Amino acid sequence: MILARHADALLWTGRYLERAETTSRCLNYAANSITHLRGDEARAEGELMVRTLGLQEELEAVGPLESQPQLVAFLLSDTDNPGSVVSAVIAVRENLRSVRDRIPIELWEEANGLYLRFPFLGHANVAPAGLHEVLLMVRRACLAISGVLNEGMRRDEGHAFVVVGRMLERSIFTVGLLEASHSDARGVMDATRMLRLTSSLQAYHRQHGNAPDPDGVVRYLLHAPDLPRSVLSCLNRAEEGLTGLGANAAALDRARRKAALLRARLELGEVEEAMTSAPVATLQDFAAQLAGLASDVHAGIVPPLAMATVQAQYVRPGHADEPGNEGEPGHADEWAQ
Amino acid sequence: MLGLTRESGRRRDLPWSAVVDPVPETRSGLLDRYQPVGAFDEAFDDDGSVRDTYSRIVERFRELDVDEIKRLEKLVADEFRRQGITFTVYSEDEGTERIWPMDLFPRLIAAAEWDELARGLSQRVAAMNCFLADLYNGGGQAIADGVLPRWLVMSSQGFERNAMGIAVPHSAHCNVAGIDVVRDADGRYRVLEDNLRSPSGISYVVENRAAMAKACSWLFYDHAVQPTEQYGQMLRSTLESMAPGGEDDAHIVVLTPGIFNSAYFEHAFLARSMGVELVEGRDLVVDGHNVYTRTIEGLVKVDVIYRRIDDHFLDPVAFRPDSTLGVPGLLSALRAGTVTVCNALGNGVVDDKGVYPYVPELIRYYLGSEPIIDNVTTYMMWDPDQRREALDRLDELVAKPVGESGGYGVLIGPHATEQQLDEARATIEAEPRDWIVQELVQLSTLPSVADDRLEPRHLDLRPFVLTGERTQVFPGGLTRVAMRRGSLIVNSSQGGGSKDTWVLAPEAP
């Protein structure tokens, strides 16, 4: 049986690992595409990328994007931005460090190795030369970590939580990408962009030819059961992971049921149908339900016992933090035997 | 050869020795200018000839050149960095994690020498366990019989009133002891310090060996070295024997303050090598005088807690109310006998350097035998005659605060200025209970890598003694080495390094 804290750390390991890889991929795409754009178009692409990654609030704290280097710093090395590559790498390492005793040594070494390859860690807003190489290195390291997770880790509850975390993060990103693409101020959905940002271009070409249409791509990214980054595929794996946590983890039942419900909505075409009349609102609603699923998983990790009640039995009598107990006769001696 | 590692055995006996890590063939003269520094050198006689135990290892190092040494050092450092084998120096502002340098020239201890040392360590820990059991559960017979003064024990910061009457299985209060020993100018082992609370360093013993085996496997071919990787099994069996009621399938956890603790790497290492959970205080909860872990499936009862947290942080109800590291109600569970905390509460009284001078007498009192390993000659500052004598000669002696560890607060007379000596005298006169003064021991030396050659560096040794249902001395230990020429400070927090310690197996008949 896994400790609740360990479950939490491994869930977040999965989420941050996915985030590090996704942000690296998106930043690489943005840096390349902006090179070919000028003025307002470049700014619009930068802002779309921030919206795609769901980092609008974090950007507001920094201020409006004025230049490409600023975008790079924000998404790569800004440690105040929890969605930056460096923040995600640090979070992966710190979460794995707190469960070092239960993960394969190789998994820790890969994560620690990735962290050590950032010489500028701790110095926010320093973008290295050779951005592409750095981002490629991060993505390769993330793949190496995934490899150890898949091939070197026992299929226990810990592994299930990493998978659930990754699938939640991935599905939230894909839905966020679709929603941002639909609401692009430029009024055109770029089908190739959506496929590139989900590493799905090659797979789409093989299955549907070389001329992607936006609506077809949206359906593909929502429904394709064999595409690792489709929402349906993510929900299937998240549900599988939650089911594998054992019948005794009753507190996770709610999350399991919600995952199944969301999967069913996709499979039955309910989401696609609703999108024909109100695509953005439908995707926003789906994104909110995915966020709710993530909250339910977090809530389910805390054991179903009123911990506060148990802790209160042992709060120091007469301690200032416990109003009403001050000077209560007899209590102090009970603890001083 | 049972029980020996893969690297043990003689080179010619190993069919694969010819294809892995060939021994370099150059003769570099790394040791040609080696000059002992007036202390006992463990590798070389006074006349400069190599001692038997070290003959083969010295020969191997003579075959290395500086470039190869540097390459191997980098290999080891990279390995430690990659694995995150680090410790924290709290006083440093930059970064929190630092690698502890390992010197490549290993320390060798011959089988017969180790046997004698192990017997002495077992004897010492047995006597200290007897004293702790007597003090907390036996009415304090040793004090009543005048072996050591009551006021000294009661005034110790390590004495824990809350430990009185708590039953301890097998009367084994100290399950893991780290005894710091040194070799004096004649080469005799002497105990410098006892650590019976949460002695650290065992992870470096095991990881140093692993790193040496990876980087310099050819060094092992000439020696039968006792393995170190079995420590987790030894510790687990020791802790299992401490379960209340002697449960067969005891639920053991390692309790750590968390990832920011200086020894977090070691805590994770211990949990992993035993195959048990590493928990923080917030993972545990006490309900109905039982301790439980908080899992995703609810609460699971705990039988044994190997804690790496000081007494005063263990339970905010009984000790420091501001502690967020401990478990509210843990003391109540201890009193109810539903859980065992290892090491037991209150062991700090024996770590008190003020109690240290009495340990030989405790051995005689409880075991009826003479100490196999002597203390370093120590002057008790609360004794007016001893204080006068020691303060007169303070420039030749070493003054130590009784409540400190890690080398903090130590004054080495010959290295101190007049002003420092005067200040120390005044401090000791003001609070004599807080100080002991010892004869300066010129710690033994071994060749150690220094730039482009091997030079003598001072070192000590921390062997580990495990006690549960029975006592076992782990065959190895943490050799700490002063990295600066002439320095006697070996502590990691003060810039010391470490060496791999090879306890040699007995020669086959």
XYZ file of C-alpha atoms in Angstrom, chain B residues 215-477:
263
model
C 36.224 2.836 -11.140
C 39.088 0.695 -9.862
C 37.925 -2.897 -9.960
C 41.479 -4.086 -10.660
C 42.559 -2.836 -7.234
C 40.454 -5.535 -5.605
C 42.009 -8.472 -7.420
C 44.860 -8.827 -4.974
C 42.681 -8.779 -1.872
C 39.881 -10.707 -0.243
C 37.681 -7.840 0.886
C 34.608 -8.328 3.043
C 31.497 -7.032 1.242
C 29.439 -4.061 2.386
C 26.230 -4.301 0.393
C 24.553 -6.506 2.993
C 24.076 -3.646 5.445
C 20.382 -3.258 4.577
C 19.711 -6.902 5.418
C 21.635 -6.654 8.676
C 19.785 -3.534 9.732
C 16.415 -4.955 8.755
C 16.918 -8.139 10.749
C 18.053 -6.028 13.705
C 14.958 -3.834 13.507
C 12.629 -6.818 12.986
C 13.904 -8.257 16.242
C 12.842 -5.027 17.962
C 9.146 -5.335 17.050
C 6.857 -5.291 20.087
C 5.740 -8.826 20.781
C 8.301 -10.150 18.314
C 5.978 -10.074 15.273
C 7.307 -12.122 12.392
C 6.189 -9.704 9.703
C 6.942 -6.389 11.363
C 5.986 -3.199 9.566
C 9.158 -1.105 9.669
C 9.521 2.491 8.506
C 12.427 4.927 8.373
C 11.446 8.342 9.734
C 13.229 11.284 8.086
C 12.901 15.023 8.673
C 12.539 15.361 4.879
C 14.425 16.145 1.713
C 16.130 19.233 3.116
C 17.885 17.344 5.899
C 21.655 17.061 5.504
C 21.507 13.274 5.542
C 18.400 12.797 3.378
C 20.327 10.789 0.834
C 21.282 8.362 3.577
C 17.716 8.069 4.838
C 16.478 7.184 1.357
C 19.386 4.761 0.957
C 18.520 2.977 4.199
C 14.832 2.641 3.333
C 15.633 1.392 -0.150
C 18.272 -1.084 0.973
C 15.927 -2.498 3.618
C 12.899 -2.469 1.297
C 10.782 -0.398 3.683
C 8.979 2.932 3.446
C 10.737 6.243 4.041
C 8.221 8.362 5.915
C 8.018 11.895 7.219
C 6.162 12.870 10.373
C 3.145 13.915 8.330
C 2.865 10.387 6.924
C 2.276 8.987 10.410
C -0.667 9.375 12.719
C -1.370 8.060 16.203
C -4.836 6.759 16.971
C -5.749 4.792 20.054
C -2.082 4.617 21.114
C -1.141 2.922 17.849
C 1.012 4.459 15.127
C -0.206 4.213 11.537
C 1.041 5.219 8.103
C -1.366 7.170 5.967
C -1.818 5.271 2.724
C -4.270 5.723 -0.105
C -6.203 2.759 1.268
C -6.378 4.088 4.803
C -4.254 3.584 7.903
C -1.706 0.788 8.263
C -0.236 -0.025 11.661
C 3.495 0.479 12.217
C 5.578 -1.766 14.481
C 9.089 -0.306 14.320
C 10.237 3.220 13.531
C 13.903 3.663 12.663
C 14.002 7.374 13.317
C 16.588 9.802 12.028
C 15.121 12.678 14.004
C 16.388 13.929 17.343
C 14.408 13.181 20.498
C 13.094 16.701 20.891
C 11.458 16.746 17.475
C 9.774 13.345 17.720
C 6.501 14.322 19.339
C 5.279 17.923 19.608
C 2.971 16.920 22.436
C 5.764 15.682 24.688
C 8.729 17.672 23.444
C 9.070 20.786 21.299
C 5.562 22.001 20.518
C 6.839 23.860 17.460
C 8.191 20.709 15.838
C 6.519 19.901 12.554
C 8.802 16.931 11.950
C 7.387 14.554 14.504
C 4.171 12.722 15.248
C 1.690 14.000 17.857
C 1.053 11.257 20.387
C 4.066 9.106 19.515
C 5.209 9.039 23.130
C 1.812 7.686 24.211
C 2.180 4.836 21.711
C 5.677 4.142 23.005
C 4.371 3.989 26.548
C 1.571 1.663 25.463
C 4.202 -0.632 23.967
C 2.547 -0.791 20.549
C 5.564 0.478 18.655
C 9.352 0.537 19.066
C 11.384 3.598 18.211
C 14.998 2.843 17.237
C 17.312 4.147 18.561
C 15.467 4.493 21.845
C 14.683 7.796 23.490
C 17.317 9.272 25.746
C 20.474 7.731 24.266
C 21.968 11.207 24.050
C 23.035 10.919 27.669
C 25.791 8.522 26.561
C 26.741 10.753 23.619
C 27.435 13.477 26.161
C 31.197 13.909 26.164
C 30.953 14.455 29.898
C 29.828 10.835 30.324
C 32.449 9.508 27.883
C 35.291 9.393 30.472
C 33.208 7.005 32.597
C 32.584 4.413 29.861
C 35.653 2.278 30.723
C 34.396 2.104 34.298
C 30.906 1.166 33.033
C 32.503 -1.726 31.131
C 34.154 -2.966 34.301
C 30.951 -2.459 36.321
C 28.471 -4.176 33.996
C 30.621 -6.712 32.171
C 33.341 -7.400 34.726
C 36.088 -7.136 32.139
C 38.781 -4.672 31.190
C 38.100 -2.396 28.196
C 39.558 -3.827 25.029
C 39.802 -0.355 23.456
C 40.907 2.531 25.641
C 39.568 6.056 25.665
C 41.742 8.979 24.746
C 43.129 10.450 27.984
C 40.495 12.927 29.084
C 40.377 15.614 31.751
C 37.016 16.381 33.331
C 36.723 20.109 33.742
C 34.288 19.887 36.642
C 37.084 18.329 38.707
C 39.116 21.304 40.057
C 42.452 19.442 40.074
C 42.059 18.088 36.565
C 40.852 21.477 35.362
C 43.874 23.277 36.773
C 46.272 20.818 35.198
C 44.518 20.896 31.826
C 44.180 24.665 31.603
C 47.868 25.089 32.402
C 48.707 22.888 29.413
C 45.859 23.929 27.174
C 48.264 24.889 24.381
C 49.185 21.169 24.126
C 45.664 19.744 24.456
C 42.276 19.673 22.752
C 39.186 21.275 24.327
C 35.744 19.998 23.302
C 32.270 21.210 24.233
C 30.347 18.226 25.622
C 27.140 18.870 23.740
C 28.471 19.484 20.221
C 29.235 17.129 17.371
C 30.600 17.439 13.857
C 33.797 19.101 15.058
C 32.030 22.318 15.967
C 33.472 24.285 18.878
C 36.643 22.171 19.135
C 39.817 24.042 20.092
C 43.105 22.378 19.145
C 45.671 23.890 21.515
C 48.798 23.709 19.354
C 46.937 25.378 16.487
C 45.305 28.117 18.592
C 46.462 31.673 19.172
C 47.162 33.012 22.667
C 43.966 35.008 22.519
C 41.929 31.938 21.566
C 43.527 29.975 24.395
C 42.751 32.725 26.927
C 39.171 32.942 25.742
C 38.810 29.159 25.982
C 40.215 29.142 29.518
C 37.722 31.795 30.583
C 34.834 29.939 28.952
C 35.808 26.666 30.606
C 36.225 28.309 34.020
C 32.754 29.811 33.667
C 30.995 26.585 32.604
C 33.225 23.617 33.483
C 30.385 21.074 33.079
C 30.157 21.982 29.417
C 33.750 21.017 28.549
C 36.229 18.187 28.471
C 39.890 18.492 27.559
C 41.809 15.655 25.932
C 45.399 14.831 25.160
C 46.078 15.620 21.518
C 46.122 12.428 19.500
C 48.218 12.648 16.374
C 45.703 10.771 14.260
C 47.225 8.115 12.075
C 47.865 8.863 8.417
C 47.519 7.167 5.064
C 48.636 8.126 1.583
C 46.010 10.350 -0.013
C 45.796 12.066 -3.357
C 47.138 15.626 -3.204
C 47.547 17.332 -6.567
C 50.287 15.407 -8.387
C 51.325 12.920 -5.703
C 50.227 10.947 -2.665
C 50.810 12.618 0.689
C 50.017 11.544 4.239
C 46.669 12.750 5.556
C 45.182 12.191 9.008
C 42.109 10.007 9.392
C 39.690 8.410 11.798
C 37.226 5.538 11.544
C 33.549 5.166 12.387
C 32.548 1.484 12.535
C 28.873 0.649 13.036
C 27.541 -1.734 15.666
C 24.033 -3.156 15.330
C 22.216 -4.491 18.365
C 18.820 -6.154 18.531
C 18.324 -9.680 19.692
C 22.066 -10.026 19.117
C 24.999 -7.716 18.414
C 26.792 -7.519 15.078
C 29.689 -5.319 14.046
C 29.372 -4.350 10.396
C 32.598 -5.344 8.600
C 33.705 -1.956 7.395
C 33.304 1.582 8.511
